[in-house]
Short mmCIF file of C-alpha atoms and ligand atoms in Angstrom, two decimals:
data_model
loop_
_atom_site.label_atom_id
_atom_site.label_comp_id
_atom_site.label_asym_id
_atom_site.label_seq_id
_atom_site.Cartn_x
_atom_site.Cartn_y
_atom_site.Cartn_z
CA UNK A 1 6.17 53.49 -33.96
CA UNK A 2 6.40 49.95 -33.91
CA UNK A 3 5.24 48.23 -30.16
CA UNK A 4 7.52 45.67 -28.57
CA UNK A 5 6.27 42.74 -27.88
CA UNK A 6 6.06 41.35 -23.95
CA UNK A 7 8.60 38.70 -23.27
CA UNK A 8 7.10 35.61 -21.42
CA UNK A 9 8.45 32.50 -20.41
CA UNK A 10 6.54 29.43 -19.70
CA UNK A 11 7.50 27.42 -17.26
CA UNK A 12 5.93 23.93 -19.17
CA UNK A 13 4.99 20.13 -17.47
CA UNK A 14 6.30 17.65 -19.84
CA UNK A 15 5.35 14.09 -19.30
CA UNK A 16 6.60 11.16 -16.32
CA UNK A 17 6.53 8.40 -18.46
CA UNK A 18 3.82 8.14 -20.95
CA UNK A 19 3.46 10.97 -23.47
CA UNK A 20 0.05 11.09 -23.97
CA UNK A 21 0.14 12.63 -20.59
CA UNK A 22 1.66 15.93 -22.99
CA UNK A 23 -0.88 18.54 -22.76
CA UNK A 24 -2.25 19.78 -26.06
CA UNK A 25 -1.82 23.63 -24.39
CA UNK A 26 1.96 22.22 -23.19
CA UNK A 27 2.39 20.86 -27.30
CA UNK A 28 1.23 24.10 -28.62
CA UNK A 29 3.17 26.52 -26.08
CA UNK A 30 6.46 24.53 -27.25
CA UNK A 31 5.97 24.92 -30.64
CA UNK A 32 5.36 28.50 -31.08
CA UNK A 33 8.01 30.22 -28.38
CA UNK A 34 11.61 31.07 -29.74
CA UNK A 35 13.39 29.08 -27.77
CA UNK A 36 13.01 26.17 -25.46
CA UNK A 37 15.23 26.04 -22.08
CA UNK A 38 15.67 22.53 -21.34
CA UNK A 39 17.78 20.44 -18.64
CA UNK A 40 18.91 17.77 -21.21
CA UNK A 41 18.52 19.08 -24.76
CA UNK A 42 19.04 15.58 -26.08
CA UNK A 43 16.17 14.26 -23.81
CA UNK A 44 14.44 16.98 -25.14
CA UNK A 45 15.10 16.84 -28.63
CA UNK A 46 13.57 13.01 -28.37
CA UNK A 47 10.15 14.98 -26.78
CA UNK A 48 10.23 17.49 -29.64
CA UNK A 49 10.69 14.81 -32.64
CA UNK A 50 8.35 12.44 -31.19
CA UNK A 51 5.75 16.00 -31.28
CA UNK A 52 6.87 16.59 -34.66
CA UNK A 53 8.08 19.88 -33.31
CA UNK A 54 11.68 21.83 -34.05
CA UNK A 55 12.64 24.78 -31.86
CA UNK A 56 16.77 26.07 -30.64
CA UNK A 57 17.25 24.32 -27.69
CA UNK A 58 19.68 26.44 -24.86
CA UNK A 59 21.09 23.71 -22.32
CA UNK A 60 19.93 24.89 -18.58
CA UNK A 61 21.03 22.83 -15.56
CA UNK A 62 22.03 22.54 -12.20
CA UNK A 63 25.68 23.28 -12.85
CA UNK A 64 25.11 26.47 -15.87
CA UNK A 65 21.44 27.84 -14.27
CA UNK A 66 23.07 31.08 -12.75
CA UNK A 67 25.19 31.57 -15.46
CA UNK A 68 22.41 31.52 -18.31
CA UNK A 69 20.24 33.66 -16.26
CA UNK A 70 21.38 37.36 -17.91
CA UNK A 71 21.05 36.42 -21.38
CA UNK A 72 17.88 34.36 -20.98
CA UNK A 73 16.76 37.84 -19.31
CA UNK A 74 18.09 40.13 -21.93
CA UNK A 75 15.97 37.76 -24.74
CA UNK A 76 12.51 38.08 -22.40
CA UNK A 77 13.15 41.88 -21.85
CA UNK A 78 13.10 42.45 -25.93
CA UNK A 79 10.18 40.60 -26.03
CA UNK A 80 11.12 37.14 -26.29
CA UNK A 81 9.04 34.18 -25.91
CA UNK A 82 10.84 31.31 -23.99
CA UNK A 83 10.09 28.08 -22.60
CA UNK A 84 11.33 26.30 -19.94
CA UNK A 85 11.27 21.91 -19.41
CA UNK A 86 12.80 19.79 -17.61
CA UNK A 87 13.32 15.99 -17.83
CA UNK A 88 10.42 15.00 -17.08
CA UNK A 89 7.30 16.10 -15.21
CA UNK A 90 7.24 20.45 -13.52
CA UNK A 91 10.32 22.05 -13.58
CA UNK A 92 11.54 23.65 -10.22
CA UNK A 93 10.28 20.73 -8.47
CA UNK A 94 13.31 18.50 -7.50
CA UNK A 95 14.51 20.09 -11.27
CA UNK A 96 16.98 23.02 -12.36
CA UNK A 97 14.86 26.25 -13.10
CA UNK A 98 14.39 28.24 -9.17
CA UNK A 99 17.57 30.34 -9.63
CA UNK A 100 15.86 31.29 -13.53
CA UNK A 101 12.41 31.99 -12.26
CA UNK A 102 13.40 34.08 -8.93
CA UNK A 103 15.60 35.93 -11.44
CA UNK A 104 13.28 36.93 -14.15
CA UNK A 105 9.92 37.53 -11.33
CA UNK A 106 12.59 40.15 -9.68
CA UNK A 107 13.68 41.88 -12.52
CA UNK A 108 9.68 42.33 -13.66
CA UNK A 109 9.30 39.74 -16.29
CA UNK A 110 6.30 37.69 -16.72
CA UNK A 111 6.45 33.85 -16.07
CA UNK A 112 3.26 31.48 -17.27
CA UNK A 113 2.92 28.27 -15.90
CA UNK A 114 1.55 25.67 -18.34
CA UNK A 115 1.17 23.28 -15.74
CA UNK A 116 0.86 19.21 -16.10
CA UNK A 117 2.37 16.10 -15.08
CA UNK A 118 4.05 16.04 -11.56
CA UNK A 119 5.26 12.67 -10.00
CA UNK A 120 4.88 14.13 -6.28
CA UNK A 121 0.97 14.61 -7.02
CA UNK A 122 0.52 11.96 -9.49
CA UNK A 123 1.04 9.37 -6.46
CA UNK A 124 -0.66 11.64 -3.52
CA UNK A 125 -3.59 11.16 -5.87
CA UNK A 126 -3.78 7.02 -5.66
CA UNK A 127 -1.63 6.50 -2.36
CA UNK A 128 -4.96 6.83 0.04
CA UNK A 129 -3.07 9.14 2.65
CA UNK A 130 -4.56 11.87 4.12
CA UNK A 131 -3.88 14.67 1.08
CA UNK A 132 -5.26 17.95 2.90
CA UNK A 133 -1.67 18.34 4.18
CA UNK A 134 1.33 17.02 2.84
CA UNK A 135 5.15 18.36 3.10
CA UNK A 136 7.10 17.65 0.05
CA UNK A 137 10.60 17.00 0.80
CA UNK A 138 12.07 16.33 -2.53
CA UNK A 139 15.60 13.49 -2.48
CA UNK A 140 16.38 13.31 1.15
CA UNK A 141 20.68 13.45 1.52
CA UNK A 142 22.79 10.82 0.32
CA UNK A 143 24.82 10.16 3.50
CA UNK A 144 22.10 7.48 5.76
CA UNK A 145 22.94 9.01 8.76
CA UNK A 146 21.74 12.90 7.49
CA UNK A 147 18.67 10.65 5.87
CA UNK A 148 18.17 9.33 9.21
CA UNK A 149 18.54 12.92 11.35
CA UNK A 150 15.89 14.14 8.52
CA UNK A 151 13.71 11.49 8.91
CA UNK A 152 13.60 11.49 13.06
CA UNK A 153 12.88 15.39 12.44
CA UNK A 154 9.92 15.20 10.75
CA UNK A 155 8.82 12.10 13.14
CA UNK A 156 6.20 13.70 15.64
CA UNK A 157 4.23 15.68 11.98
CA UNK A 158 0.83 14.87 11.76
CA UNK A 159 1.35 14.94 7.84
CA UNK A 160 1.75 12.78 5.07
CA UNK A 161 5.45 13.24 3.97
CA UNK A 162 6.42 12.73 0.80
CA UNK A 163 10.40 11.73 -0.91
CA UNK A 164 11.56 10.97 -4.17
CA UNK A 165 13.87 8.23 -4.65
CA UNK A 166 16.25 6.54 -6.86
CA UNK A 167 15.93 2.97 -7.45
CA UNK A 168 20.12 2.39 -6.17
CA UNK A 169 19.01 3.70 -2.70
CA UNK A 170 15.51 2.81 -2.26
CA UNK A 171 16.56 -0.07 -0.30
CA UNK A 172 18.58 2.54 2.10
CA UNK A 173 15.49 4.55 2.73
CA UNK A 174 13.32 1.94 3.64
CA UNK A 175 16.02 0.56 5.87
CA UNK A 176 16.43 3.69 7.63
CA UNK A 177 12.74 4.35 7.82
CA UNK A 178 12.17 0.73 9.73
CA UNK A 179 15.18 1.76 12.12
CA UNK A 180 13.75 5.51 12.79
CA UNK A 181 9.61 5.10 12.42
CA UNK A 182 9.73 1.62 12.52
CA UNK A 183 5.67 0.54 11.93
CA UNK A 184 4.80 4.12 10.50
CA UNK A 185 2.59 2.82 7.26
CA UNK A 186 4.45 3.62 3.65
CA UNK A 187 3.21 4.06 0.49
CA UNK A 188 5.58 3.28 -2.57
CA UNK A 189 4.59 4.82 -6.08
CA UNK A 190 7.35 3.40 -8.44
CA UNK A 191 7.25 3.77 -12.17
CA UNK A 192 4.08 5.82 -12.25
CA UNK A 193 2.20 6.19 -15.57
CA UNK A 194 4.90 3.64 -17.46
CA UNK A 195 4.22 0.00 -18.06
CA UNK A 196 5.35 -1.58 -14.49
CA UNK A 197 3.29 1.08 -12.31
CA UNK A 198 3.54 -0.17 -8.88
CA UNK A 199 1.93 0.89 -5.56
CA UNK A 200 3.07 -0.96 -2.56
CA UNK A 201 2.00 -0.33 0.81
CA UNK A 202 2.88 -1.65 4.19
CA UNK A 203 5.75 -1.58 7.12
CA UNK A 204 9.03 -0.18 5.50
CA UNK A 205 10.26 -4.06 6.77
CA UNK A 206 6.96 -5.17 4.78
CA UNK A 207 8.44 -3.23 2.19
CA UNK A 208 11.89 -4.71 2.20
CA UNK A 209 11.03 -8.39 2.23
CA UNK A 210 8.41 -7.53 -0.99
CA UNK A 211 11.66 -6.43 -2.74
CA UNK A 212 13.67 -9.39 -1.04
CA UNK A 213 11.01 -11.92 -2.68
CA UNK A 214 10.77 -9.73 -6.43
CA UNK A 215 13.90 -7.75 -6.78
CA UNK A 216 12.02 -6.33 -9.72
CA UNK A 217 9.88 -4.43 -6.89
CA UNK A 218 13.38 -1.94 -6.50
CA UNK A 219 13.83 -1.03 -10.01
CA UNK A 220 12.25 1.96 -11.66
CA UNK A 221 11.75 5.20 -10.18
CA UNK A 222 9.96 6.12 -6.65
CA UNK A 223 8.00 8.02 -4.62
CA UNK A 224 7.69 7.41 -1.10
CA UNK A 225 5.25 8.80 1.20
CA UNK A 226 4.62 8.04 4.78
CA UNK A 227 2.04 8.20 6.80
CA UNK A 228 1.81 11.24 9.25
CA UNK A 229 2.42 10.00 12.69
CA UNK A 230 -0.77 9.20 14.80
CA UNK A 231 -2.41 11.47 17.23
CA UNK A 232 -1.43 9.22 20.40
CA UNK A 233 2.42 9.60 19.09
CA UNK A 234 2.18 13.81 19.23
CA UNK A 235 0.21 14.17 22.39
CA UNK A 236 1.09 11.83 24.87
CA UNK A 237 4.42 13.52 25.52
CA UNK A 238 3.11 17.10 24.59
CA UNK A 239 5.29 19.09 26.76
CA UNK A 240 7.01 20.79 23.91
CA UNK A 241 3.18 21.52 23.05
CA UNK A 242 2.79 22.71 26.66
CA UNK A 243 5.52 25.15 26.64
CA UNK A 244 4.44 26.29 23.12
CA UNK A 245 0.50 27.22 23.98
CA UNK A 246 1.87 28.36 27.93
CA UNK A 247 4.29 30.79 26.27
CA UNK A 248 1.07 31.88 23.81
CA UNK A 249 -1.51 32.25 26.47
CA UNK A 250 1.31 33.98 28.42
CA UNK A 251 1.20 36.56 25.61
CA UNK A 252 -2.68 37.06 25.54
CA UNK A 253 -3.41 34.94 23.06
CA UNK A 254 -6.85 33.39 22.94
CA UNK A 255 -7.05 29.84 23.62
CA UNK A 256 -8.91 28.67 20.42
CA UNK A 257 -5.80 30.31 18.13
CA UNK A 258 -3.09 29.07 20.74
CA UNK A 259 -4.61 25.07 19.82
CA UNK A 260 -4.50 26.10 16.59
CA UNK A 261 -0.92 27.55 16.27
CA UNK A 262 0.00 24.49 18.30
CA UNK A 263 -1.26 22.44 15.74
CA UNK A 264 0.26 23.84 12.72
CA UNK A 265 3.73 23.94 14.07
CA UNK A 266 3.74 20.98 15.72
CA UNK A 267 0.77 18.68 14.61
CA UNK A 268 -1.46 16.26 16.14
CA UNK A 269 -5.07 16.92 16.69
CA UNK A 270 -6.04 20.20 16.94
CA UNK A 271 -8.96 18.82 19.56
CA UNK A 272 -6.34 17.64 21.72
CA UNK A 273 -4.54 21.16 21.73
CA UNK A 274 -7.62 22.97 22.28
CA UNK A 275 -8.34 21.11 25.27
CA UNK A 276 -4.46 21.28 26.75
CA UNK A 277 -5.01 24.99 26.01
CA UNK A 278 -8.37 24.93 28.18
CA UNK A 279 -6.76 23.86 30.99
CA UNK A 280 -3.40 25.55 30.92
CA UNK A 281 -5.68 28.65 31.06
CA UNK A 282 -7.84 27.67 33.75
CA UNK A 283 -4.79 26.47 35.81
CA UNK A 284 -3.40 29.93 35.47
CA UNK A 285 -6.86 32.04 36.46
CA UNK A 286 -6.56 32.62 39.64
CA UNK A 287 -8.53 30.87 42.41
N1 SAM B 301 10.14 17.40 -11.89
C1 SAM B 301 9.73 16.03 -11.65
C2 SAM B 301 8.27 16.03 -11.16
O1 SAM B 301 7.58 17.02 -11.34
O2 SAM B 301 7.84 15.01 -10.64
C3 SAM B 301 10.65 15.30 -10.72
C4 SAM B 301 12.08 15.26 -11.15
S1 SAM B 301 13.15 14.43 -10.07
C5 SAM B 301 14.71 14.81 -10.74
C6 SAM B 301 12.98 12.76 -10.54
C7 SAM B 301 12.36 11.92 -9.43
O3 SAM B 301 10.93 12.07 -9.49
C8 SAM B 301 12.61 10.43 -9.57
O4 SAM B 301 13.84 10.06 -8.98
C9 SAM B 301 11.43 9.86 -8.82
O5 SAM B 301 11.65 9.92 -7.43
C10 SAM B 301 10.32 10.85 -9.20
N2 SAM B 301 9.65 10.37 -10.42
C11 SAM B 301 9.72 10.91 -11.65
N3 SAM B 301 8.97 10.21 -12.51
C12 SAM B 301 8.41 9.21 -11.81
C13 SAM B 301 7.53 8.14 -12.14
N4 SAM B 301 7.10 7.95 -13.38
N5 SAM B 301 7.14 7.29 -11.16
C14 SAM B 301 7.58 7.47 -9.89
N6 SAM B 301 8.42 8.45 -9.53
C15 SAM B 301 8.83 9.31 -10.47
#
């Protein structure tokens, strides 16, 4: 009886710039699998020669990703052994692949990160923000005044946010950063790990006049992180913080883990909660 061999795919970091960021385990898993799913198989193809590897490419994008999804499935369920790359850097993140991977984890197959380059934590590692929290949110929208509604959102976090940008609207971001956050501190990784790697920090005006002086400073590809907004900015008007640890302590819920839910939803210092919690609770004891 012959056995059947488990499908896998590997979900495989390629390289942001310079390929000798290509992983010898990320070389190796390429070259042996039966197939390789990438977003561009002529970018690919360029990765693959300049490896001295050759493997079937199958073309999976934004625009086919549901559609490939079956047969990709059928291959893994007789035992196939598939890859999956992207552009550049870890597919799924601001890449095709999500629809693929939810797909084959549901229907019981096994997916294997071989994980590597990622421009999102290549420049949270040399930006100097606070790294312990971060939100990731990927190519904010196209329109400026969605870019600005997103950005005013997110303005009261106590986090380091992070955005990835293209170098025809960096110039739009920062501009709608200065009119929404206006002195909030930003960080600008731009052409990370290639020869004109870049990090600028300052104002997002700062930032704006730097590219002003060297319109070099606006080509090549971003990220943009932001400082987290300071303590004084989430607590002096806490009364959405109020009505958050009220309605907890309302429900029984101790003070220490109403400062604390208080802080994850909303941010700030969790001190600062703690002691708001305190005091709602001893203004509601009764006398
Ligand atoms: N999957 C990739 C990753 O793991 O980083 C990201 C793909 S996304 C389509 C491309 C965006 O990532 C670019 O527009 C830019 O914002 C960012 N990016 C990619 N490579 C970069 C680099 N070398 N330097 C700075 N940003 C980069």
């Amino acid at each position: 009886m012959s056995e059947t061999k488990e499908g896998v795919l590997y979900v495989v970091a390629t390289p942001i710039g310079n390929l000798e960021d290509m992983s010898a385990r990320a070389a190796r898993t390429l070259a042996q699998v039966d197939a390789i799913a990438a977003e561009d198989t002529r970018h690919t193809l360029r990765l693959l020669q300049h490896l001295g590897i050759e493997r079937p490419l199958i073309s999976l994008h934004e625009h086919n990703e549901a559609a490939r999804v079956a047969r990709l499935r059928e291959r893994l369920e007789a035992g196939g052994q598939l890859a999956l790359v992207s552009d550049a850097g870890t597919p799924l993140i601001s890449d095709p692949g999500f629809v693929l991977v939810r797909e084959l984890r549901r229907a019981g197959c096994r997916v294997v990160p071989v994980p590597g380059p990622s421009a999102l934590i290549a420049a949270l590692s040399v930006a100097g923000l606070p790294t312990d929290r971060f939100t990731f949110e990927g190519f904010l929208p196209a329109k400026s005044a969605s870019r600005r509604r997103q950005l005013e959102m997110g303005a009261m976090r106590a986090e380091t946010r992070v955005f990835y940008e293209s170098p025809h609207r960096i110039r739009d971001l920062l501009g709608d950063i200065e009119q929404t956050l206006g002195e909030r501190q930003v960080v600008l990784a731009r052409e990370l790990t290639k020869t004109f790697e870049t990090l600028l920090d300052g104002t997002a005006a700062e930032l704006l006049q730097r590219m002003e002086a060297d319109p070099d400073q606006a080509r090549g590809e971003f990220v943009v992180m932001l400082a987290g907004a300071p303590p004084a900015d989430t607590t002096t008007d806490d009364s959405e913080g109020e009505a958050l640890i009220q309605a907890l302590l309302d429900e029984g819920v101790a003070v220490k883990s109403a400062a604390a839910v208080a802080t994850r939803m909303l941010g700030g210092r969790r001190k600062q909660w703690y002691q708001l919690a305190l005091r709602l609770k001893a203004d509601g004891e009764p006398d």
